[in-house]
Amino acid sequence: MLDYAPASPVGVGGGAGAGGAAAGEAPTGDKPTGPPDPRLVPAQSRQDASPYGTPPPPPAYAPTAPGHFGPADGFGPPPGPVPGDGPAVPAPPHPRRWWGLAVLALTQLLVLVEAAQFSLLAPQMHAELGLAADGLSPAFTAHLVALGGLLLLGGHLADLLGARRMLVAGLIGFAATAVFGGAASGAGPLIASRALEGAFAALLVPAALSLVVTGFTDPRERGRAFGIYAAVVAGGSALGVCAGGWLAEALAWRWALWSIVPLAVLALIGALTLLPDRPGRSGARFDGPGVLLGTVGSAALTYGLAEVESVGWGVVRSLVLFVGGIALLAAFLWWQRRTSGPLLPAYVLADRNRLASLLVVLFTGVALVALLPALGFFAQQIRGEGPAASGTAHLPLVAAALVTATQVSARLLPRVAPRALILPGLVVTALGLSLLAGVGGATGYATGVLPGMLLTGVGLGLALVPLYATATAGVSPQHAGGASAALGAAHHLGQSIGGAVLGTVLVSRLEQVSEDTDVFARLLGAYTTTLWCAVGGLLLAALPIALLIRSRAPRRDANQAVPF
């Protein structure tokens, strides 16, 4: 075969430029040209000559649909649907996701019930251990500071190591600490157990909520899931008062503390068998400075508010802790905007709807703390009921919150804007607290306490579902733990503020007690004042802030589906 053909074959192209002589060519002369040699290609310019002939022309352009986006490891999730793609196929939901939600609700309920139960058992502990009047105050403070200070760390660990792993670790520690607390022989071990209980609760709260956030992405199912979870948040403490009252009368305080262990073991078995193990963020770094600033700032602020609750605002140490905690939290927010691997990414902190929801949740925490001690005072001091009967009287609040959250708010959430539920919920809550603030010494349960309690439960159930949904909306699964920790920290900070307000009012009223003063009237006035403060906070602060929430009714987003 002929491996090389000259660029200008004989008899083709006689022009000066195209048919000039080349090395190895025969002169054309005047001979007539014969038929073209099939072994030769047409003439080309010297610059375009190729020993392999002229390449075939490129095919005509035919647009095709772009391939599916698949990011390389380390570059995060796809930014969204690619134009031209068909509808993405959502990840199949976990077949046991609703049983898993029951485990998560039980976990949140454990934290609330244990805290309320310990408060009711305090008199028995005082009597048996021979403690001073304020001997258990450090135990309450240690629990508050550990829980409030370590929430951000717990959320960060849930993101890095996996939420289920943190849930399992928290449940094991929670149960072991309950055993240790029930076996305490003095104030020291009891205080240590309360601090450890708060630390493990700080692992449980963000891990449980983040699993709810990532496990239910369909708007309808998400509304139902948050309805159940918000009902636990709204009524869990009241249910803890009910359970703690019965246990305080039926069992010794040690057995009452140990009663939480079987429930924790049940939740642990459910977590290991019903919850999928979602891995943490691969390649993510631990935000050491952010965790340090957030933990120390939250702990200092919580400790300062706890000091205010007992000694008032006039002590320098309380003011230093309060101001220092705020400064450290401001430094934490500044650091989160500068670092490349933040605990709370910039998009989480820059969302106006989310920030407004967190602030409203803070004020609902204030209202809850003002509500429960007042209900206990009304039951035990006005009606003369014992702990068990007093706790049972709280059940209408739990029922109202449960029914409203699961059957009203959860069903409306996929159809209406969150603000359409939050605003009426806050107004109804404020109305219920106003009725309770008007309760006097001669007011009956059915005509005074019950209507206010029912309205408060309805309002909280109506408002908390869209608040929790809005505060966690649009958060990627890789940052669900941090966002859940921020939500838990807002709720806990609200409770700390409510406790500081209640303590300040009680201290100021009791300082005015003399021999001819009616202590009952002073205490009733203190609880009434606290309830009015909660009403003012909801109407003057939470309600205007809720007006800033502009998000619309959620839409189904198949690209965010995560197996659960």
PDB file of C-alpha atoms in Angstrom, residues 261-358:
ATOM      1  CA  VAL A 261     -33.433   4.627  83.867  1.00  0.00           C
ATOM      2  CA  PRO A 262     -35.891   2.129  82.261  1.00  0.00           C
ATOM      3  CA  LEU A 263     -37.208   4.861  79.963  1.00  0.00           C
ATOM      4  CA  ALA A 264     -33.664   5.813  78.952  1.00  0.00           C
ATOM      5  CA  VAL A 265     -32.862   2.150  78.228  1.00  0.00           C
ATOM      6  CA  LEU A 266     -36.037   1.856  76.148  1.00  0.00           C
ATOM      7  CA  ALA A 267     -35.049   4.938  74.156  1.00  0.00           C
ATOM      8  CA  LEU A 268     -31.532   3.531  73.730  1.00  0.00           C
ATOM      9  CA  ILE A 269     -32.847   0.260  72.299  1.00  0.00           C
ATOM     10  CA  GLY A 270     -35.087   2.207  69.955  1.00  0.00           C
ATOM     11  CA  ALA A 271     -32.207   4.418  68.825  1.00  0.00           C
ATOM     12  CA  LEU A 272     -30.030   1.409  68.021  1.00  0.00           C
ATOM     13  CA  THR A 273     -32.749  -0.465  66.137  1.00  0.00           C
ATOM     14  CA  LEU A 274     -35.008   2.179  64.571  1.00  0.00           C
ATOM     15  CA  LEU A 275     -32.732   5.095  63.679  1.00  0.00           C
ATOM     16  CA  PRO A 276     -30.346   4.928  60.714  1.00  0.00           C
ATOM     17  CA  ASP A 277     -26.728   5.817  61.284  1.00  0.00           C
ATOM     18  CA  ARG A 278     -26.264   8.985  59.237  1.00  0.00           C
ATOM     19  CA  PRO A 279     -22.511   9.624  58.985  1.00  0.00           C
ATOM     20  CA  GLY A 280     -21.043  12.939  59.990  1.00  0.00           C
ATOM     21  CA  ARG A 281     -19.424  15.488  57.718  1.00  0.00           C
ATOM     22  CA  SER A 282     -16.456  13.913  55.975  1.00  0.00           C
ATOM     23  CA  GLY A 283     -13.343  16.069  56.009  1.00  0.00           C
ATOM     24  CA  ALA A 284     -14.867  18.723  58.278  1.00  0.00           C
ATOM     25  CA  ARG A 285     -12.676  20.225  60.976  1.00  0.00           C
ATOM     26  CA  PHE A 286     -13.526  20.796  64.606  1.00  0.00           C
ATOM     27  CA  ASP A 287     -14.230  24.490  65.202  1.00  0.00           C
ATOM     28  CA  GLY A 288     -12.204  24.792  68.400  1.00  0.00           C
ATOM     29  CA  PRO A 289     -12.275  28.593  68.807  1.00  0.00           C
ATOM     30  CA  GLY A 290     -15.969  28.730  67.964  1.00  0.00           C
ATOM     31  CA  VAL A 291     -16.842  25.985  70.446  1.00  0.00           C
ATOM     32  CA  LEU A 292     -14.717  27.661  73.134  1.00  0.00           C
ATOM     33  CA  LEU A 293     -16.295  31.088  72.649  1.00  0.00           C
ATOM     34  CA  GLY A 294     -19.821  29.725  72.378  1.00  0.00           C
ATOM     35  CA  THR A 295     -19.499  27.344  75.328  1.00  0.00           C
ATOM     36  CA  VAL A 296     -17.863  29.773  77.724  1.00  0.00           C
ATOM     37  CA  GLY A 297     -20.173  32.614  76.654  1.00  0.00           C
ATOM     38  CA  SER A 298     -23.351  30.558  77.049  1.00  0.00           C
ATOM     39  CA  ALA A 299     -22.192  29.120  80.382  1.00  0.00           C
ATOM     40  CA  ALA A 300     -21.252  32.561  81.735  1.00  0.00           C
ATOM     41  CA  LEU A 301     -24.560  34.076  80.659  1.00  0.00           C
ATOM     42  CA  THR A 302     -26.555  31.175  82.139  1.00  0.00           C
ATOM     43  CA  TYR A 303     -24.580  31.305  85.385  1.00  0.00           C
ATOM     44  CA  GLY A 304     -25.049  35.059  85.603  1.00  0.00           C
ATOM     45  CA  LEU A 305     -28.814  34.710  85.173  1.00  0.00           C
ATOM     46  CA  ALA A 306     -28.882  31.934  87.796  1.00  0.00           C
ATOM     47  CA  GLU A 307     -27.051  34.212  90.222  1.00  0.00           C
ATOM     48  CA  VAL A 308     -29.541  36.989  89.500  1.00  0.00           C
ATOM     49  CA  GLU A 309     -32.362  34.574  90.320  1.00  0.00           C
ATOM     50  CA  SER A 310     -31.021  34.042  93.848  1.00  0.00           C
ATOM     51  CA  VAL A 311     -29.222  37.283  94.818  1.00  0.00           C
ATOM     52  CA  GLY A 312     -30.654  39.907  92.451  1.00  0.00           C
ATOM     53  CA  TRP A 313     -28.992  42.345  90.083  1.00  0.00           C
ATOM     54  CA  GLY A 314     -27.074  44.278  92.726  1.00  0.00           C
ATOM     55  CA  VAL A 315     -24.165  41.815  92.998  1.00  0.00           C
ATOM     56  CA  VAL A 316     -21.115  42.711  90.913  1.00  0.00           C
ATOM     57  CA  ARG A 317     -20.367  39.074  90.086  1.00  0.00           C
ATOM     58  CA  SER A 318     -23.765  38.637  88.465  1.00  0.00           C
ATOM     59  CA  LEU A 319     -23.274  41.708  86.294  1.00  0.00           C
ATOM     60  CA  VAL A 320     -19.759  40.661  85.279  1.00  0.00           C
ATOM     61  CA  LEU A 321     -20.967  37.194  84.266  1.00  0.00           C
ATOM     62  CA  PHE A 322     -23.932  38.624  82.412  1.00  0.00           C
ATOM     63  CA  VAL A 323     -21.950  41.224  80.457  1.00  0.00           C
ATOM     64  CA  GLY A 324     -19.022  38.870  79.871  1.00  0.00           C
ATOM     65  CA  GLY A 325     -21.316  36.171  78.508  1.00  0.00           C
ATOM     66  CA  ILE A 326     -22.892  38.582  76.052  1.00  0.00           C
ATOM     67  CA  ALA A 327     -19.447  39.783  74.918  1.00  0.00           C
ATOM     68  CA  LEU A 328     -18.199  36.228  74.381  1.00  0.00           C
ATOM     69  CA  LEU A 329     -21.301  35.307  72.392  1.00  0.00           C
ATOM     70  CA  ALA A 330     -20.781  38.398  70.224  1.00  0.00           C
ATOM     71  CA  ALA A 331     -17.200  37.249  69.637  1.00  0.00           C
ATOM     72  CA  PHE A 332     -18.563  33.797  68.761  1.00  0.00           C
ATOM     73  CA  LEU A 333     -20.834  35.254  66.089  1.00  0.00           C
ATOM     74  CA  TRP A 334     -17.933  37.321  64.721  1.00  0.00           C
ATOM     75  CA  TRP A 335     -15.735  34.237  64.518  1.00  0.00           C
ATOM     76  CA  GLN A 336     -18.402  32.208  62.740  1.00  0.00           C
ATOM     77  CA  ARG A 337     -18.353  34.715  59.888  1.00  0.00           C
ATOM     78  CA  ARG A 338     -14.567  34.580  59.530  1.00  0.00           C
ATOM     79  CA  THR A 339     -13.600  30.941  59.852  1.00  0.00           C
ATOM     80  CA  SER A 340     -13.693  28.492  56.944  1.00  0.00           C
ATOM     81  CA  GLY A 341     -15.183  25.651  59.004  1.00  0.00           C
ATOM     82  CA  PRO A 342     -17.768  27.262  61.283  1.00  0.00           C
ATOM     83  CA  LEU A 343     -20.044  25.579  63.772  1.00  0.00           C
ATOM     84  CA  LEU A 344     -22.887  27.732  62.413  1.00  0.00           C
ATOM     85  CA  PRO A 345     -22.311  28.654  58.751  1.00  0.00           C
ATOM     86  CA  ALA A 346     -22.983  32.159  57.501  1.00  0.00           C
ATOM     87  CA  TYR A 347     -26.173  31.202  55.667  1.00  0.00           C
ATOM     88  CA  VAL A 348     -27.653  29.877  58.925  1.00  0.00           C
ATOM     89  CA  LEU A 349     -26.978  33.127  60.760  1.00  0.00           C
ATOM     90  CA  ALA A 350     -27.909  35.453  57.875  1.00  0.00           C
ATOM     91  CA  ASP A 351     -31.481  34.207  57.421  1.00  0.00           C
ATOM     92  CA  ARG A 352     -33.848  36.856  58.798  1.00  0.00           C
ATOM     93  CA  ASN A 353     -36.718  34.402  59.191  1.00  0.00           C
ATOM     94  CA  ARG A 354     -34.539  32.040  61.213  1.00  0.00           C
ATOM     95  CA  LEU A 355     -33.205  34.788  63.497  1.00  0.00           C
ATOM     96  CA  ALA A 356     -36.710  36.105  64.138  1.00  0.00           C
ATOM     97  CA  SER A 357     -37.932  32.583  64.944  1.00  0.00           C
ATOM     98  CA  LEU A 358     -35.094  32.077  67.428  1.00  0.00           C
TER      99      LEU A 358
END
